[in-house]
Short mmCIF file of C-alpha atoms and ligand atoms in Angstrom, two decimals:
data_model
loop_
_atom_site.label_atom_id
_atom_site.label_comp_id
_atom_site.label_asym_id
_atom_site.label_seq_id
_atom_site.Cartn_x
_atom_site.Cartn_y
_atom_site.Cartn_z
CA MET A 1 -1.87 93.78 117.09
CA ASN A 2 -0.69 91.30 114.48
CA ILE A 3 0.13 92.09 110.85
CA GLU A 4 -3.28 90.95 109.53
CA GLN A 5 -5.13 93.21 111.98
CA LEU A 6 -2.91 96.10 110.98
CA GLU A 7 -3.56 95.46 107.30
CA GLU A 8 -7.30 95.53 107.92
CA ARG A 9 -7.07 98.85 109.77
CA LEU A 10 -4.80 100.38 107.14
CA THR A 11 -7.17 99.38 104.35
CA LYS A 12 -10.11 100.86 106.23
CA ALA A 13 -8.22 104.13 106.88
CA PHE A 14 -6.35 104.60 103.58
CA GLY A 15 -8.03 102.36 101.02
CA GLN A 16 -5.82 99.96 99.09
CA VAL A 17 -2.32 99.75 100.61
CA GLY A 18 0.51 97.26 100.23
CA LEU A 19 1.92 95.94 103.48
CA GLU A 20 5.36 94.32 103.51
CA GLY A 21 6.87 92.67 106.54
CA PRO A 22 7.80 92.36 109.27
CA VAL A 23 11.07 92.58 107.38
CA ALA A 24 13.42 92.18 110.36
CA PRO A 25 13.99 88.60 111.53
CA SER A 26 13.04 89.70 115.07
CA GLY A 27 9.49 90.64 113.99
CA ALA A 28 10.03 94.41 113.74
CA ALA A 29 9.94 96.81 110.77
CA ILE A 30 7.23 97.08 108.14
CA ARG A 31 6.84 98.88 104.83
CA ILE A 32 3.46 100.39 103.99
CA HIS A 33 3.12 101.19 100.28
CA GLY A 34 0.48 103.57 98.95
CA VAL A 35 0.17 106.13 101.77
CA ASP A 36 0.67 109.72 100.60
CA LEU A 37 1.87 111.99 103.40
CA SER A 38 1.37 115.27 101.55
CA PRO A 39 -2.26 115.90 102.59
CA PRO A 40 -3.10 116.25 106.30
CA LEU A 41 -4.09 112.97 107.95
CA ARG A 42 -7.56 112.30 109.31
CA ARG A 43 -7.71 111.27 112.94
CA ASP A 44 -8.30 107.57 112.15
CA GLN A 45 -5.42 107.58 109.67
CA ALA A 46 -3.03 109.12 112.21
CA ALA A 47 -4.15 106.67 114.91
CA CYS A 48 -3.51 103.76 112.55
CA LEU A 49 0.07 104.88 111.76
CA LEU A 50 0.78 105.64 115.44
CA ASP A 51 -0.33 102.12 116.32
CA ALA A 52 1.71 100.66 113.45
CA LEU A 53 4.85 102.25 114.92
CA ALA A 54 3.99 101.32 118.51
CA TRP A 55 3.67 97.66 117.52
CA PHE A 56 6.32 97.28 114.79
CA ARG A 57 8.97 99.77 116.04
CA ILE A 58 10.19 100.78 112.55
CA VAL A 59 7.77 101.87 109.83
CA SER A 60 8.71 102.84 106.30
CA LEU A 61 6.33 104.69 103.96
CA PRO A 62 7.90 104.60 100.48
CA GLY A 63 7.01 106.71 97.46
CA GLN A 64 6.71 110.20 98.95
CA ASP A 65 7.15 113.25 96.74
CA LEU A 66 10.46 115.11 96.81
CA ASN A 67 9.63 118.74 96.15
CA GLU A 68 9.70 122.08 97.89
CA ARG A 69 6.67 121.22 100.01
CA SER A 70 7.93 117.80 101.13
CA LEU A 71 9.73 118.98 104.29
CA PRO A 72 6.83 121.13 105.55
CA HIS A 73 4.57 118.12 104.93
CA LEU A 74 6.97 115.87 106.84
CA GLU A 75 7.09 118.26 109.78
CA ARG A 76 3.32 118.47 109.94
CA PHE A 77 3.18 114.65 109.87
CA ALA A 78 5.84 114.47 112.63
CA ASN A 79 3.57 116.52 114.93
CA HIS A 80 1.38 113.44 115.35
CA PHE A 81 4.32 111.52 116.89
CA GLY A 82 5.41 114.17 119.40
CA ALA A 83 6.49 117.80 119.58
CA PRO A 84 9.15 118.37 116.87
CA VAL A 85 12.37 119.64 118.43
CA PRO A 86 15.08 121.85 116.89
CA HIS A 87 18.22 119.79 116.41
CA PRO A 88 21.25 121.12 118.34
CA SER A 89 23.23 121.29 115.07
CA ASN A 90 20.82 124.01 113.97
CA PHE A 91 21.38 126.39 116.86
CA ILE A 92 24.02 128.14 118.90
CA ARG A 93 23.65 128.15 122.69
CA ALA A 94 25.38 130.88 124.67
CA GLY A 95 27.57 131.53 121.62
CA LYS A 96 28.71 127.89 121.31
CA PRO A 97 27.59 125.01 119.05
CA GLY A 98 24.45 123.46 120.57
CA GLN A 99 25.60 119.87 119.97
CA GLN A 100 28.93 120.08 121.76
CA ASP A 101 28.03 122.23 124.71
CA GLY A 102 25.95 120.64 127.41
CA ALA A 103 24.91 123.81 129.24
CA THR A 104 21.18 124.28 129.02
CA ASP A 105 20.82 127.79 130.34
CA GLY A 106 22.45 129.85 127.59
CA GLU A 107 20.46 131.87 125.14
CA ILE A 108 19.60 129.96 121.97
CA GLU A 109 20.10 131.47 118.56
CA ILE A 110 18.80 129.51 115.56
CA ARG A 111 21.44 129.34 112.81
CA PRO A 112 20.31 130.71 109.45
CA VAL A 113 20.08 128.01 106.73
CA GLU A 114 23.18 129.48 105.04
CA GLN A 115 25.22 128.44 108.09
CA ARG A 116 23.84 124.92 108.37
CA MET A 117 24.76 121.61 106.76
CA ALA A 118 22.34 122.35 103.89
CA ALA A 119 24.68 125.06 102.60
CA ARG A 120 27.62 122.64 102.59
CA VAL A 121 25.59 120.04 100.70
CA ASN A 122 24.34 122.57 98.15
CA ALA A 123 27.90 123.71 97.42
CA ALA A 124 29.12 120.22 96.47
CA PHE A 125 27.23 119.48 93.26
CA PRO A 126 25.50 122.78 92.44
CA GLY A 127 22.54 122.24 90.14
CA GLU A 128 22.84 118.45 90.41
CA LEU A 129 21.95 117.85 94.04
CA MET A 130 20.30 120.54 96.14
CA CYS A 131 18.63 120.10 99.54
CA LEU A 132 14.86 120.36 99.56
CA LYS A 133 13.72 123.82 100.57
CA HIS A 134 13.35 124.37 104.31
CA GLU A 135 14.10 126.80 107.09
CA SER A 136 12.73 124.91 110.06
CA PRO A 137 15.31 124.24 112.80
CA ALA A 138 13.58 120.88 113.35
CA VAL A 139 15.02 119.59 110.05
CA LEU A 140 18.42 117.95 110.42
CA VAL A 141 20.28 117.40 107.15
CA VAL A 142 22.16 114.09 107.35
CA SER A 143 24.69 113.66 104.56
CA ASN A 144 28.16 112.57 103.52
CA VAL A 145 28.21 115.44 100.99
CA GLN A 146 30.14 118.46 102.18
CA THR A 147 31.96 121.28 100.49
CA ASN A 148 32.95 124.70 101.72
CA PRO A 149 30.14 127.06 100.63
CA GLU A 150 32.83 129.66 99.82
CA THR A 151 34.22 127.40 97.07
CA PRO A 152 31.24 125.64 95.48
CA GLY A 153 32.01 122.68 93.22
CA ARG A 154 35.61 122.42 94.41
CA PHE A 155 36.54 119.06 95.96
CA SER A 156 39.12 118.28 98.60
CA GLU A 157 42.59 117.56 97.28
CA LYS A 158 42.68 114.52 99.51
CA PRO A 159 41.26 111.36 97.86
CA PRO A 160 37.84 109.95 98.79
CA THR A 161 37.93 107.61 101.78
CA VAL A 162 35.61 105.55 104.00
CA ILE A 163 34.84 106.62 107.54
CA SER A 164 33.68 104.24 110.27
CA GLY A 165 30.08 104.16 111.45
CA GLY A 166 28.92 105.95 114.58
CA THR A 167 28.30 104.45 118.01
CA TRP A 168 25.11 102.66 119.04
CA HIS A 169 22.60 105.03 120.57
CA THR A 170 19.09 106.37 120.69
CA ASP A 171 18.52 109.95 119.64
CA ILE A 172 19.16 112.60 122.32
CA GLU A 173 18.85 110.09 125.17
CA TYR A 174 20.76 112.56 127.38
CA GLU A 175 17.87 114.95 128.06
CA PRO A 176 15.37 114.41 130.92
CA ILE A 177 12.66 113.76 128.31
CA PRO A 178 14.49 111.95 125.52
CA LEU A 179 13.33 111.86 121.91
CA GLN A 180 10.46 109.45 121.47
CA VAL A 181 10.33 109.21 117.68
CA SER A 182 12.67 110.11 114.82
CA MET A 183 12.02 109.95 111.10
CA PHE A 184 14.00 110.24 107.88
CA LEU A 185 12.88 111.47 104.51
CA VAL A 186 15.31 109.94 102.02
CA HIS A 187 16.44 112.21 99.17
CA GLN A 188 19.45 110.46 97.67
CA MET A 189 21.25 107.19 98.26
CA PRO A 190 24.51 105.86 96.80
CA VAL A 191 24.15 104.13 93.47
CA VAL A 192 25.66 100.64 93.43
CA LYS A 193 25.90 99.74 89.75
CA ASP A 194 27.32 96.25 90.01
CA ASN A 195 24.96 93.80 91.74
CA ASP A 196 27.84 91.85 93.23
CA ALA A 197 29.61 94.92 94.52
CA HIS A 198 28.94 96.98 97.61
CA TRP A 199 29.20 100.71 98.07
CA ILE A 200 32.07 100.40 100.53
CA SER A 201 34.36 97.88 102.18
CA LEU A 202 34.35 98.03 105.95
CA PRO A 203 37.18 100.22 107.21
CA ASP A 204 40.03 98.83 109.25
CA ASP A 205 38.83 97.25 112.54
CA ASP A 206 41.30 99.18 114.64
CA VAL A 207 40.05 102.50 113.30
CA ALA A 208 36.39 101.56 113.89
CA LYS A 209 37.21 100.58 117.48
CA THR A 210 38.59 104.02 118.29
CA ARG A 211 35.01 105.33 118.24
CA TYR A 212 34.54 103.57 121.58
CA TYR A 213 36.24 103.70 124.97
CA GLU A 214 38.66 100.90 125.79
CA GLY A 215 37.82 98.18 128.28
CA SER A 216 34.99 96.29 126.56
CA SER A 217 35.25 92.64 125.58
CA GLU A 218 36.45 91.61 122.12
CA GLU A 219 33.08 89.95 121.50
CA LEU A 220 31.15 93.17 122.20
CA MET A 221 33.54 95.21 120.07
CA ARG A 222 33.10 92.78 117.15
CA LYS A 223 29.32 93.15 117.37
CA ARG A 224 29.55 96.93 117.57
CA ILE A 225 31.60 97.33 114.42
CA ALA A 226 29.76 94.73 112.28
CA MET A 227 28.09 97.40 110.17
CA PRO A 228 26.22 97.46 106.84
CA VAL A 229 28.10 98.29 103.62
CA ASP A 230 25.49 99.95 101.38
CA GLY A 231 24.60 102.98 103.49
CA GLU A 232 21.80 101.26 105.41
CA THR A 233 20.86 102.47 108.88
CA ALA A 234 21.65 99.76 111.43
CA PHE A 235 18.87 99.05 113.96
CA VAL A 236 18.40 96.87 117.01
CA ASP A 237 14.94 95.69 118.07
CA THR A 238 15.08 96.11 121.85
CA VAL A 239 11.59 94.62 122.28
CA ALA A 240 12.74 91.27 120.91
CA ALA A 241 15.96 91.59 122.94
CA TRP A 242 13.92 92.26 126.10
CA GLU A 243 11.56 89.36 125.47
CA ALA A 244 14.51 86.97 125.03
CA LEU A 245 15.87 87.73 128.52
CA PRO A 246 15.23 85.27 131.37
CA ASP A 247 12.78 86.40 134.08
CA SER A 248 15.53 86.95 136.63
CA GLU A 249 17.38 89.31 134.28
CA GLN A 250 14.18 91.18 133.41
CA LYS A 251 13.51 91.68 137.13
CA ARG A 252 17.02 93.00 137.69
CA LEU A 253 16.84 95.42 134.76
CA LYS A 254 13.38 96.68 135.74
CA LYS A 255 14.82 97.86 139.03
CA MET A 256 17.84 99.47 137.38
CA GLN A 257 18.05 103.25 137.16
CA VAL A 258 20.88 105.03 135.38
CA ARG A 259 22.07 108.50 136.16
CA ARG A 260 22.25 110.55 132.97
CA ARG A 261 24.13 113.83 132.84
CA LEU A 262 24.71 116.46 130.23
CA ASN A 263 28.22 117.18 131.50
CA THR A 264 30.71 115.53 133.83
CA GLY A 265 30.21 117.01 137.28
CA ASP A 266 26.48 117.67 136.83
CA ARG A 267 24.17 116.04 139.34
CA GLY A 268 22.04 114.69 136.49
CA TRP A 269 18.85 112.67 136.96
CA LEU A 270 17.76 109.07 137.19
CA ALA A 271 16.17 107.31 134.23
CA PRO A 272 14.84 103.77 133.77
CA ILE A 273 16.22 101.69 130.91
CA VAL A 274 13.14 99.45 130.76
CA ARG A 275 10.21 101.29 129.24
CA THR A 276 6.73 100.25 128.16
CA HIS A 277 5.09 101.88 125.15
CA PRO A 278 1.78 103.48 126.16
CA ARG A 279 -0.01 102.49 122.92
CA SER A 280 1.08 98.89 122.42
CA GLY A 281 2.15 97.96 125.95
CA LEU A 282 5.31 96.48 124.39
CA THR A 283 8.37 96.68 126.62
CA GLY A 284 11.75 97.68 125.23
CA LEU A 285 15.13 98.82 126.46
CA HIS A 286 15.84 102.52 126.19
CA SER A 287 19.51 103.21 125.44
CA PRO A 288 20.97 100.42 127.61
CA ILE A 289 24.48 101.59 126.77
CA TRP A 290 27.21 102.67 129.16
CA ALA A 291 28.69 105.29 126.82
CA SER A 292 26.36 106.15 123.95
CA ARG A 293 28.38 109.19 122.93
CA PRO A 294 32.00 108.67 123.89
CA ARG A 295 33.84 111.94 124.47
CA VAL A 296 30.68 114.02 123.82
CA ARG A 297 28.47 113.12 126.82
CA PRO A 298 29.63 111.42 130.03
CA PRO A 299 28.96 107.67 130.42
CA VAL A 300 25.95 106.83 132.59
CA VAL A 301 26.31 105.45 136.10
CA VAL A 302 23.99 102.74 137.36
CA GLU A 303 22.49 103.94 140.63
CA GLY A 304 24.30 102.28 143.52
CA MET A 305 27.28 101.14 141.40
CA THR A 306 30.76 102.41 140.66
CA GLU A 307 31.61 103.62 137.16
CA ALA A 308 33.61 100.43 136.47
CA ALA A 309 30.75 98.18 137.63
CA SER A 310 28.30 100.25 135.55
CA GLN A 311 30.41 99.68 132.45
CA SER A 312 30.67 95.98 133.10
CA VAL A 313 26.95 95.46 133.70
CA LEU A 314 25.80 97.61 130.77
CA ASP A 315 28.39 96.12 128.40
CA GLU A 316 26.74 92.77 129.07
CA VAL A 317 23.33 94.18 128.17
CA GLU A 318 24.77 95.84 125.05
CA ALA A 319 26.37 92.56 123.95
CA HIS A 320 22.97 90.89 124.35
CA VAL A 321 20.99 93.48 122.36
CA LEU A 322 23.57 93.62 119.55
CA SER A 323 23.17 89.88 118.89
CA PRO A 324 22.47 89.17 115.20
CA GLU A 325 18.91 87.93 115.86
CA PHE A 326 17.87 91.39 117.09
CA ARG A 327 19.72 93.34 114.38
CA TYR A 328 18.21 94.79 111.22
CA ASP A 329 19.94 96.90 108.56
CA HIS A 330 17.36 99.16 106.94
CA PHE A 331 17.92 99.84 103.25
CA HIS A 332 16.87 103.35 102.17
CA THR A 333 15.33 104.31 98.84
CA PRO A 334 14.74 107.92 97.69
CA GLY A 335 11.19 108.96 98.59
CA ASP A 336 10.99 106.74 101.70
CA VAL A 337 9.84 108.17 104.98
CA THR A 338 11.20 105.85 107.68
CA ILE A 339 10.09 106.28 111.28
CA TRP A 340 11.56 104.63 114.38
CA ASP A 341 10.57 104.60 118.02
CA ASN A 342 13.55 105.42 120.23
CA THR A 343 12.28 103.57 123.28
CA LEU A 344 11.91 100.31 121.36
CA THR A 345 15.02 100.42 119.16
CA LEU A 346 18.68 101.39 119.05
CA HIS A 347 20.40 102.51 115.88
CA ASN A 348 23.72 103.44 114.37
CA SER A 349 24.85 105.35 111.30
CA PRO A 350 26.78 103.20 108.82
CA PRO A 351 30.33 103.60 107.54
CA MET A 352 30.32 105.75 104.44
CA LYS A 353 32.40 107.29 101.71
CA THR A 354 33.51 110.79 102.43
CA ARG A 355 35.23 113.51 100.34
CA ILE A 356 33.14 112.14 97.49
CA ARG A 357 33.53 113.51 93.97
CA SER A 358 30.53 111.91 92.29
CA VAL A 359 26.86 112.51 93.00
CA ASP A 360 26.43 108.73 92.68
CA ASP A 361 28.12 108.43 96.09
CA ALA A 362 25.85 110.97 97.77
CA ARG A 363 23.76 109.96 100.79
CA LEU A 364 21.27 112.67 101.72
CA LEU A 365 18.46 112.33 104.24
CA TYR A 366 16.42 114.74 106.36
CA ARG A 367 15.63 113.88 109.97
CA ILE A 368 12.88 115.27 112.16
CA SER A 369 12.58 114.10 115.77
CA CYS A 370 9.87 114.55 118.36
CA LYS A 371 9.36 114.19 122.08
CA GLY A 372 6.38 113.97 124.41
CA PRO A 373 3.01 112.32 123.85
CA ASP A 374 1.56 111.59 120.42
CA ARG A 375 -1.52 113.32 119.03
CA GLU A 376 -4.09 111.82 116.70
CA LYS A 377 -5.44 115.28 115.95
CA LEU A 378 -3.50 118.44 115.07
CA PRO A 379 -2.62 121.09 116.02
CA ARG A 380 -0.91 119.85 119.16
CA ASP A 381 -1.90 121.41 122.45
CA ASP A 382 1.40 121.20 124.34
CA ASP A 383 1.50 123.02 127.65
CA PRO A 384 3.66 126.17 127.21
CA ASP A 385 5.47 125.44 130.50
CA TRP A 386 6.34 121.92 129.26
CA LEU A 387 7.63 123.35 125.97
CA THR A 388 9.72 125.92 127.85
CA GLU A 389 11.30 123.24 129.97
CA HIS A 390 11.83 120.49 127.42
CA VAL A 391 11.97 121.88 123.88
CA SER A 392 14.95 124.01 122.84
CA ALA A 393 14.09 127.56 121.85
CA VAL A 394 10.48 126.76 122.98
CA TYR A 395 9.93 125.73 119.38
CA SER A 396 6.63 124.59 118.02
CA THR A 397 5.76 124.10 114.37
CA PRO A 398 4.43 127.38 112.93
CA ASP A 399 0.98 127.63 111.36
CA GLU A 400 2.34 128.08 107.84
CA ILE A 401 3.88 124.60 108.04
CA LEU A 402 0.82 123.02 109.66
CA SER A 403 -1.37 124.40 106.89
CA ALA A 404 1.06 123.72 104.00
CA ARG A 405 -0.68 122.35 100.89
FE1 FE2 B 501 20.78 108.86 115.66
#
């Protein structure tokens, strides 16, 4: 589907809309102005947005309301893209933090909101910046604003500083069914008052490099740490990267299976890195990275290769996909909903100011992620056995959220 065909479908489904893009030089990423996500979507409207994402990989819908119903509305909307999953930061598994502990068989206890990131954000600038109301464990609060809830309004005695970005990844690639789609609702972004200035200066190279294991080439490391400076999310279009590969390399990668494991010593399972989107038929690379989460999850091993050979071969693929022509730094504006497909993109969180003392430096977004097949019509009809096996706490969006007005 080209951009003109999409525009025609959007106009038919939603009336007058403004379509911007593709905004990435690779041909990915569009902005669709004039779509209100607060009412439920009709089937044709949902199908149109699902196709928009399947073809353009990153879709931004600016101008959404920010009020106490916005997060329930976002979660209902997310149900079209897959089954929303509780984020591991929002639960405790077998008495340990869900994000750090790989074991999957412990009992899951959802953390009350008072013990989640939202409480730390709300304590920083009380009355000035408060998280939108929510209780759902599917909502992940992503922010550089943090204060001890026991001492609201009190800042660290250490001065503000800049921390390096994260490592390149796709969301929760380490589960047998990885996340298909993730989306942000943007609440607050740093204010850059001087047009010539940027929010931050990139932190020292040597510090940024410590995010990664040693042993990669200088060229790859340079590409990894070339990050945006105004709080943008850094993306890679793995469809364009795939299409730029010679036939022989495509053939080799199509045969490649990587063994993913939750913990060192697990048997794990085999997963392809070349995946084709069922709606668009576009092929992309799913997390073609040797160590997506250094020191949190074990590096993958290419089936039939040693660990060292796996690193060498996947570092080459990573260096290819991180080339500037496939990169896109997505600028966020409050009220945007930005959706990305995890099988057709990679992303990274940017360097940002931390221990901030001014609300002008606050970056606050909400993420909801989903797995499994999309649905044009709600409610979803996921098989209970599938939910038990693949969705933490066997979560599914409750009726009061699906019917939120
Ligand atoms: Fe992520």
